[in-house]
Amino acid sequence: MMTKKILITEIIDYLEELFPNADCELNYSKDYELLLAVMMSAQTTDVRVNMVTAILFKKYPNLESLANADIEDIMAIIKPIGTYKKKSQNIIDIANKLLKEQNGIVPQDREYLESLPGVGRKTTNVILSILYKEPVLAVDTHVSRVSVRLGLVNKKDDVLTIEKKLTKLIPKDKINKLHHQLIFFGRYHCKARNPECQKCKLINICKDDIRKPFLH
Ligand code: SF4
């Protein structure tokens, strides 16, 4: 029987073959823009977030302008991403807090980041991973689904358990990139509905019955 260590090596090799350049798909040019973009990405797609941040960050090019922005204007700009009222208030509040409490810096401080409005463990992990290269990964719907299908975690595991199990299993020097590769794999290949099992090289280690019609 294949151990999880061998399994993860096989998965890493295949995802490297499929997505050698996997990276964050949110557009940003400043650290705080990444933080705001990740916060805004809850319950929507990166494509939609990029559409609104292209307008938002051009009109409000620094934290000072965001902190003093008219919330009605922010709401009008980010309306397409949903839950825009809450997210608009979060944008203004985060800008104010970073200016007053951190001199405008996004700090490498989990406790502080998680205390910001609209910022939870998932957003914090993305920030610590991308900005500070900490060996952490954020478990979203794609990472979770793919990890269950490949037998790396159990179906009943909650998000924190999945994060802990994956962090223990994945070599530290691979975790940042593999995080993006797992998202790409779930987003474009091992999709929730109609995954592309017929061309998936992991079909023999996959545990999901959805692959059965494609087994030889
Ligand atoms: S065989 Fe299908 S369900 Fe299994 S990992 Fe590959 S694409 Fe996903």
PDB file of C-alpha atoms and ligand atoms in Angstrom:
ATOM      1  CA  MET A   1       0.000   0.000   0.000  1.00  0.00           C
ATOM      2  CA  MET A   2       1.217   3.472  -0.902  1.00  0.00           C
ATOM      3  CA  THR A   3       2.183   5.573   2.121  1.00  0.00           C
ATOM      4  CA  LYS A   4       1.030   9.185   2.314  1.00  0.00           C
ATOM      5  CA  LYS A   5       4.643  10.360   1.917  1.00  0.00           C
ATOM      6  CA  ILE A   6       4.975   8.524  -1.404  1.00  0.00           C
ATOM      7  CA  LEU A   7       1.511   9.708  -2.360  1.00  0.00           C
ATOM      8  CA  ILE A   8       2.373  13.351  -1.780  1.00  0.00           C
ATOM      9  CA  THR A   9       5.570  13.009  -3.834  1.00  0.00           C
ATOM     10  CA  GLU A  10       3.569  11.646  -6.739  1.00  0.00           C
ATOM     11  CA  ILE A  11       1.028  14.448  -6.421  1.00  0.00           C
ATOM     12  CA  ILE A  12       3.743  17.122  -6.231  1.00  0.00           C
ATOM     13  CA  ASP A  13       5.438  15.751  -9.368  1.00  0.00           C
ATOM     14  CA  TYR A  14       2.196  15.636 -11.343  1.00  0.00           C
ATOM     15  CA  LEU A  15       1.026  19.101 -10.312  1.00  0.00           C
ATOM     16  CA  GLU A  16       4.462  20.486 -11.175  1.00  0.00           C
ATOM     17  CA  GLU A  17       4.059  18.919 -14.611  1.00  0.00           C
ATOM     18  CA  LEU A  18       0.556  20.379 -15.022  1.00  0.00           C
ATOM     19  CA  PHE A  19       1.076  23.806 -13.477  1.00  0.00           C
ATOM     20  CA  PRO A  20       4.794  24.695 -13.366  1.00  0.00           C
ATOM     21  CA  ASN A  21       4.005  28.400 -13.035  1.00  0.00           C
ATOM     22  CA  ALA A  22       1.083  28.295 -10.595  1.00  0.00           C
ATOM     23  CA  ASP A  23       0.879  31.476  -8.568  1.00  0.00           C
ATOM     24  CA  CYS A  24      -1.627  33.778  -6.923  1.00  0.00           C
ATOM     25  CA  GLU A  25      -4.214  34.881  -9.520  1.00  0.00           C
ATOM     26  CA  LEU A  26      -5.214  38.054  -7.690  1.00  0.00           C
ATOM     27  CA  ASN A  27      -3.712  41.228  -9.134  1.00  0.00           C
ATOM     28  CA  TYR A  28      -1.926  43.581  -6.755  1.00  0.00           C
ATOM     29  CA  SER A  29       1.064  45.867  -6.716  1.00  0.00           C
ATOM     30  CA  LYS A  30       1.309  46.656  -2.997  1.00  0.00           C
ATOM     31  CA  ASP A  31       1.178  44.431   0.067  1.00  0.00           C
ATOM     32  CA  TYR A  32      -1.987  46.035   1.431  1.00  0.00           C
ATOM     33  CA  GLU A  33      -3.658  45.618  -1.984  1.00  0.00           C
ATOM     34  CA  LEU A  34      -3.090  41.857  -1.709  1.00  0.00           C
ATOM     35  CA  LEU A  35      -4.588  41.859   1.787  1.00  0.00           C
ATOM     36  CA  LEU A  36      -7.671  43.759   0.606  1.00  0.00           C
ATOM     37  CA  ALA A  37      -8.014  41.621  -2.529  1.00  0.00           C
ATOM     38  CA  VAL A  38      -7.878  38.380  -0.522  1.00  0.00           C
ATOM     39  CA  MET A  39     -10.401  39.753   1.974  1.00  0.00           C
ATOM     40  CA  MET A  40     -12.668  40.678  -0.958  1.00  0.00           C
ATOM     41  CA  SER A  41     -12.305  37.230  -2.560  1.00  0.00           C
ATOM     42  CA  ALA A  42     -14.547  35.510   0.008  1.00  0.00           C
ATOM     43  CA  GLN A  43     -17.525  33.911  -1.735  1.00  0.00           C
ATOM     44  CA  THR A  44     -16.562  35.141  -5.177  1.00  0.00           C
ATOM     45  CA  THR A  45     -13.965  34.446  -7.871  1.00  0.00           C
ATOM     46  CA  ASP A  46     -10.497  35.909  -8.344  1.00  0.00           C
ATOM     47  CA  VAL A  47     -11.577  37.063 -11.815  1.00  0.00           C
ATOM     48  CA  ARG A  48     -14.357  39.191 -10.347  1.00  0.00           C
ATOM     49  CA  VAL A  49     -12.089  40.587  -7.648  1.00  0.00           C
ATOM     50  CA  ASN A  50      -9.516  41.559 -10.280  1.00  0.00           C
ATOM     51  CA  MET A  51     -12.248  43.345 -12.250  1.00  0.00           C
ATOM     52  CA  VAL A  52     -13.201  45.568  -9.321  1.00  0.00           C
ATOM     53  CA  THR A  53      -9.721  46.115  -7.873  1.00  0.00           C
ATOM     54  CA  ALA A  54      -8.517  47.370 -11.270  1.00  0.00           C
ATOM     55  CA  ILE A  55     -10.931  50.277 -10.777  1.00  0.00           C
ATOM     56  CA  LEU A  56     -10.666  50.591  -6.999  1.00  0.00           C
ATOM     57  CA  PHE A  57      -6.865  50.675  -6.705  1.00  0.00           C
ATOM     58  CA  LYS A  58      -6.577  53.106  -9.615  1.00  0.00           C
ATOM     59  CA  LYS A  59      -9.060  55.541  -8.107  1.00  0.00           C
ATOM     60  CA  TYR A  60      -7.659  55.095  -4.577  1.00  0.00           C
ATOM     61  CA  PRO A  61      -3.913  54.587  -5.090  1.00  0.00           C
ATOM     62  CA  ASN A  62      -2.795  54.597  -1.432  1.00  0.00           C
ATOM     63  CA  LEU A  63      -3.992  53.696   2.048  1.00  0.00           C
ATOM     64  CA  GLU A  64      -4.735  57.335   2.941  1.00  0.00           C
ATOM     65  CA  SER A  65      -7.185  57.710   0.063  1.00  0.00           C
ATOM     66  CA  LEU A  66      -8.867  54.392   0.925  1.00  0.00           C
ATOM     67  CA  ALA A  67      -9.104  55.319   4.612  1.00  0.00           C
ATOM     68  CA  ASN A  68     -10.863  58.576   3.705  1.00  0.00           C
ATOM     69  CA  ALA A  69     -12.984  57.215   0.864  1.00  0.00           C
ATOM     70  CA  ASP A  70     -16.727  57.713   0.632  1.00  0.00           C
ATOM     71  CA  ILE A  71     -18.210  54.299   1.435  1.00  0.00           C
ATOM     72  CA  GLU A  72     -20.995  54.808  -1.127  1.00  0.00           C
ATOM     73  CA  ASP A  73     -18.379  55.166  -3.853  1.00  0.00           C
ATOM     74  CA  ILE A  74     -16.489  52.034  -2.724  1.00  0.00           C
ATOM     75  CA  MET A  75     -19.778  50.115  -2.642  1.00  0.00           C
ATOM     76  CA  ALA A  76     -20.608  51.211  -6.193  1.00  0.00           C
ATOM     77  CA  ILE A  77     -17.187  50.023  -7.407  1.00  0.00           C
ATOM     78  CA  ILE A  78     -17.106  46.626  -5.692  1.00  0.00           C
ATOM     79  CA  LYS A  79     -20.822  45.753  -5.999  1.00  0.00           C
ATOM     80  CA  PRO A  80     -20.174  42.943  -8.561  1.00  0.00           C
ATOM     81  CA  ILE A  81     -18.339  40.810  -5.984  1.00  0.00           C
ATOM     82  CA  GLY A  82     -21.260  40.399  -3.583  1.00  0.00           C
ATOM     83  CA  THR A  83     -21.482  41.128   0.164  1.00  0.00           C
ATOM     84  CA  TYR A  84     -20.142  44.487  -0.966  1.00  0.00           C
ATOM     85  CA  LYS A  85     -21.538  46.567   1.891  1.00  0.00           C
ATOM     86  CA  LYS A  86     -19.604  44.649   4.532  1.00  0.00           C
ATOM     87  CA  LYS A  87     -16.512  44.395   2.347  1.00  0.00           C
ATOM     88  CA  SER A  88     -16.596  48.164   1.641  1.00  0.00           C
ATOM     89  CA  GLN A  89     -16.645  48.949   5.344  1.00  0.00           C
ATOM     90  CA  ASN A  90     -13.839  46.423   5.879  1.00  0.00           C
ATOM     91  CA  ILE A  91     -11.703  48.139   3.220  1.00  0.00           C
ATOM     92  CA  ILE A  92     -12.025  51.529   4.923  1.00  0.00           C
ATOM     93  CA  ASP A  93     -11.504  50.064   8.414  1.00  0.00           C
ATOM     94  CA  ILE A  94      -8.461  48.003   7.415  1.00  0.00           C
ATOM     95  CA  ALA A  95      -6.889  51.028   5.701  1.00  0.00           C
ATOM     96  CA  ASN A  96      -7.433  53.123   8.828  1.00  0.00           C
ATOM     97  CA  LYS A  97      -6.067  50.466  11.157  1.00  0.00           C
ATOM     98  CA  LEU A  98      -2.958  49.782   9.081  1.00  0.00           C
ATOM     99  CA  LEU A  99      -2.207  53.509   8.930  1.00  0.00           C
ATOM    100  CA  LYS A 100      -2.797  54.169  12.636  1.00  0.00           C
ATOM    101  CA  GLU A 101      -1.394  50.954  14.099  1.00  0.00           C
ATOM    102  CA  GLN A 102       1.242  49.693  11.633  1.00  0.00           C
ATOM    103  CA  ASN A 103       2.525  52.781   9.773  1.00  0.00           C
ATOM    104  CA  GLY A 104       0.824  51.439   6.667  1.00  0.00           C
ATOM    105  CA  ILE A 105       2.690  48.114   6.742  1.00  0.00           C
ATOM    106  CA  VAL A 106       1.023  44.691   6.500  1.00  0.00           C
ATOM    107  CA  PRO A 107       2.833  43.020   9.385  1.00  0.00           C
ATOM    108  CA  GLN A 108       4.095  39.431   9.672  1.00  0.00           C
ATOM    109  CA  ASP A 109       1.888  38.930  12.692  1.00  0.00           C
ATOM    110  CA  ARG A 110      -0.814  36.240  12.616  1.00  0.00           C
ATOM    111  CA  GLU A 111      -2.636  37.508  15.677  1.00  0.00           C
ATOM    112  CA  TYR A 112      -2.811  41.057  14.363  1.00  0.00           C
ATOM    113  CA  LEU A 113      -3.865  40.039  10.861  1.00  0.00           C
ATOM    114  CA  GLU A 114      -6.634  37.785  12.183  1.00  0.00           C
ATOM    115  CA  SER A 115      -7.920  40.700  14.275  1.00  0.00           C
ATOM    116  CA  LEU A 116      -8.583  42.832  11.176  1.00  0.00           C
ATOM    117  CA  PRO A 117     -12.209  43.104  10.002  1.00  0.00           C
ATOM    118  CA  GLY A 118     -13.114  40.449   7.438  1.00  0.00           C
ATOM    119  CA  VAL A 119      -9.737  38.746   7.831  1.00  0.00           C
ATOM    120  CA  GLY A 120      -9.733  35.189   9.151  1.00  0.00           C
ATOM    121  CA  ARG A 121      -7.259  32.353   9.229  1.00  0.00           C
ATOM    122  CA  LYS A 122      -7.540  31.638   5.493  1.00  0.00           C
ATOM    123  CA  THR A 123      -6.742  35.217   4.427  1.00  0.00           C
ATOM    124  CA  THR A 124      -3.986  35.425   7.034  1.00  0.00           C
ATOM    125  CA  ASN A 125      -2.380  32.230   5.735  1.00  0.00           C
ATOM    126  CA  VAL A 126      -2.406  33.578   2.184  1.00  0.00           C
ATOM    127  CA  ILE A 127      -0.700  36.781   3.337  1.00  0.00           C
ATOM    128  CA  LEU A 128       1.916  34.978   5.452  1.00  0.00           C
ATOM    129  CA  SER A 129       2.583  32.559   2.612  1.00  0.00           C
ATOM    130  CA  ILE A 130       2.845  35.069  -0.245  1.00  0.00           C
ATOM    131  CA  LEU A 131       4.336  38.116   1.445  1.00  0.00           C
ATOM    132  CA  TYR A 132       6.498  36.404   4.049  1.00  0.00           C
ATOM    133  CA  LYS A 133       7.072  32.942   2.537  1.00  0.00           C
ATOM    134  CA  GLU A 134       5.962  31.225   5.725  1.00  0.00           C
ATOM    135  CA  PRO A 135       5.338  27.486   5.136  1.00  0.00           C
ATOM    136  CA  VAL A 136       1.580  27.708   5.608  1.00  0.00           C
ATOM    137  CA  LEU A 137      -1.332  27.024   3.314  1.00  0.00           C
ATOM    138  CA  ALA A 138      -4.893  28.245   3.149  1.00  0.00           C
ATOM    139  CA  VAL A 139      -7.593  25.627   2.769  1.00  0.00           C
ATOM    140  CA  ASP A 140     -10.262  26.766   0.352  1.00  0.00           C
ATOM    141  CA  THR A 141     -12.952  24.741  -1.382  1.00  0.00           C
ATOM    142  CA  HIS A 142     -10.524  23.496  -4.075  1.00  0.00           C
ATOM    143  CA  VAL A 143      -7.747  22.438  -1.690  1.00  0.00           C
ATOM    144  CA  SER A 144     -10.294  20.712   0.494  1.00  0.00           C
ATOM    145  CA  ARG A 145     -12.044  18.793  -2.325  1.00  0.00           C
ATOM    146  CA  VAL A 146      -8.816  17.683  -4.008  1.00  0.00           C
ATOM    147  CA  SER A 147      -7.249  16.570  -0.707  1.00  0.00           C
ATOM    148  CA  VAL A 148     -10.281  14.433   0.142  1.00  0.00           C
ATOM    149  CA  ARG A 149     -10.446  12.891  -3.340  1.00  0.00           C
ATOM    150  CA  LEU A 150      -6.766  11.992  -3.243  1.00  0.00           C
ATOM    151  CA  GLY A 151      -7.064  10.426   0.198  1.00  0.00           C
ATOM    152  CA  LEU A 152      -4.743  12.910   1.911  1.00  0.00           C
ATOM    153  CA  VAL A 153      -7.448  13.811   4.422  1.00  0.00           C
ATOM    154  CA  ASN A 154     -10.828  12.462   5.463  1.00  0.00           C
ATOM    155  CA  LYS A 155     -14.156  13.682   4.177  1.00  0.00           C
ATOM    156  CA  LYS A 156     -15.315  14.542   7.692  1.00  0.00           C
ATOM    157  CA  ASP A 157     -12.208  16.620   8.520  1.00  0.00           C
ATOM    158  CA  ASP A 158     -12.868  20.301   9.180  1.00  0.00           C
ATOM    159  CA  VAL A 159     -10.832  23.050   7.528  1.00  0.00           C
ATOM    160  CA  LEU A 160      -8.360  23.418  10.388  1.00  0.00           C
ATOM    161  CA  THR A 161      -7.742  19.660  10.548  1.00  0.00           C
ATOM    162  CA  ILE A 162      -7.166  19.577   6.791  1.00  0.00           C
ATOM    163  CA  GLU A 163      -4.701  22.468   7.096  1.00  0.00           C
ATOM    164  CA  LYS A 164      -2.807  20.729   9.898  1.00  0.00           C
ATOM    165  CA  LYS A 165      -2.663  17.377   8.116  1.00  0.00           C
ATOM    166  CA  LEU A 166      -1.453  18.912   4.838  1.00  0.00           C
ATOM    167  CA  THR A 167       1.112  21.102   6.573  1.00  0.00           C
ATOM    168  CA  LYS A 168       2.548  18.032   8.280  1.00  0.00           C
ATOM    169  CA  LEU A 169       2.573  15.968   5.106  1.00  0.00           C
ATOM    170  CA  ILE A 170       3.945  18.442   2.535  1.00  0.00           C
ATOM    171  CA  PRO A 171       7.693  19.224   2.621  1.00  0.00           C
ATOM    172  CA  LYS A 172       8.178  22.785   3.911  1.00  0.00           C
ATOM    173  CA  ASP A 173      10.026  23.946   0.796  1.00  0.00           C
ATOM    174  CA  LYS A 174       7.145  22.802  -1.441  1.00  0.00           C
ATOM    175  CA  ILE A 175       4.177  24.081   0.505  1.00  0.00           C
ATOM    176  CA  ASN A 176       3.892  27.642  -0.888  1.00  0.00           C
ATOM    177  CA  LYS A 177       3.875  26.567  -4.516  1.00  0.00           C
ATOM    178  CA  LEU A 178       1.842  23.408  -3.929  1.00  0.00           C
ATOM    179  CA  HIS A 179      -0.840  25.563  -2.335  1.00  0.00           C
ATOM    180  CA  HIS A 180      -1.350  27.403  -5.641  1.00  0.00           C
ATOM    181  CA  GLN A 181      -1.013  24.181  -7.637  1.00  0.00           C
ATOM    182  CA  LEU A 182      -3.733  22.465  -5.580  1.00  0.00           C
ATOM    183  CA  ILE A 183      -6.009  25.463  -6.201  1.00  0.00           C
ATOM    184  CA  PHE A 184      -5.267  25.366  -9.945  1.00  0.00           C
ATOM    185  CA  PHE A 185      -5.838  21.595 -10.011  1.00  0.00           C
ATOM    186  CA  GLY A 186      -9.212  21.981  -8.290  1.00  0.00           C
ATOM    187  CA  ARG A 187     -10.205  25.019 -10.321  1.00  0.00           C
ATOM    188  CA  TYR A 188      -9.314  23.767 -13.804  1.00  0.00           C
ATOM    189  CA  HIS A 189      -8.903  19.983 -13.697  1.00  0.00           C
ATOM    190  CA  CYS A 190     -10.305  18.190 -10.646  1.00  0.00           C
ATOM    191  CA  LYS A 191     -13.426  20.351 -10.707  1.00  0.00           C
ATOM    192  CA  ALA A 192     -16.358  19.765  -8.344  1.00  0.00           C
ATOM    193  CA  ARG A 193     -18.566  18.700 -11.245  1.00  0.00           C
ATOM    194  CA  ASN A 194     -17.255  16.855 -14.275  1.00  0.00           C
ATOM    195  CA  PRO A 195     -13.605  16.544 -13.203  1.00  0.00           C
ATOM    196  CA  GLU A 196     -11.279  15.595 -16.029  1.00  0.00           C
ATOM    197  CA  CYS A 197     -10.611  12.063 -14.746  1.00  0.00           C
ATOM    198  CA  GLN A 198     -10.126  10.627 -18.240  1.00  0.00           C
ATOM    199  CA  LYS A 199      -6.819  12.451 -18.577  1.00  0.00           C
ATOM    200  CA  CYS A 200      -5.808  12.556 -14.899  1.00  0.00           C
ATOM    201  CA  LYS A 201      -2.570  10.760 -14.089  1.00  0.00           C
ATOM    202  CA  LEU A 202      -3.636  10.450 -10.458  1.00  0.00           C
ATOM    203  CA  ILE A 203      -6.645   8.272 -11.333  1.00  0.00           C
ATOM    204  CA  ASN A 204      -5.087   5.150  -9.798  1.00  0.00           C
ATOM    205  CA  ILE A 205      -4.461   6.765  -6.438  1.00  0.00           C
ATOM    206  CA  CYS A 206      -7.681   8.793  -6.386  1.00  0.00           C
ATOM    207  CA  LYS A 207     -10.283   7.544  -3.894  1.00  0.00           C
ATOM    208  CA  ASP A 208     -13.361   9.219  -5.332  1.00  0.00           C
ATOM    209  CA  ASP A 209     -16.016   7.055  -6.985  1.00  0.00           C
ATOM    210  CA  ILE A 210     -16.522   9.828  -9.547  1.00  0.00           C
ATOM    211  CA  ARG A 211     -13.464   8.483 -11.412  1.00  0.00           C
ATOM    212  CA  LYS A 212     -14.852   4.937 -11.805  1.00  0.00           C
ATOM    213  CA  PRO A 213     -16.281   5.267 -15.345  1.00  0.00           C
ATOM    214  CA  PHE A 214     -12.791   6.212 -16.535  1.00  0.00           C
ATOM    215  CA  LEU A 215     -10.859   3.347 -14.939  1.00  0.00           C
ATOM    216  CA  HIS A 216      -9.458   0.830 -17.423  1.00  0.00           C
TER     217      HIS A 216
HETATM  218  S1  SF4 B   1      -9.201  11.009 -11.042  1.00  0.00           S
HETATM  219 FE1  SF4 B   1     -10.722  12.643 -11.277  1.00  0.00          FE
HETATM  220  S2  SF4 B   1     -11.534  13.033  -9.226  1.00  0.00           S
HETATM  221 FE2  SF4 B   1      -9.609  11.866  -9.023  1.00  0.00          FE
HETATM  222  S3  SF4 B   1      -7.993  13.418  -8.722  1.00  0.00           S
HETATM  223 FE3  SF4 B   1      -8.071  12.963 -10.917  1.00  0.00          FE
HETATM  224  S4  SF4 B   1      -9.516  14.490 -11.769  1.00  0.00           S
HETATM  225 FE4  SF4 B   1      -9.806  14.467  -9.551  1.00  0.00          FE
END
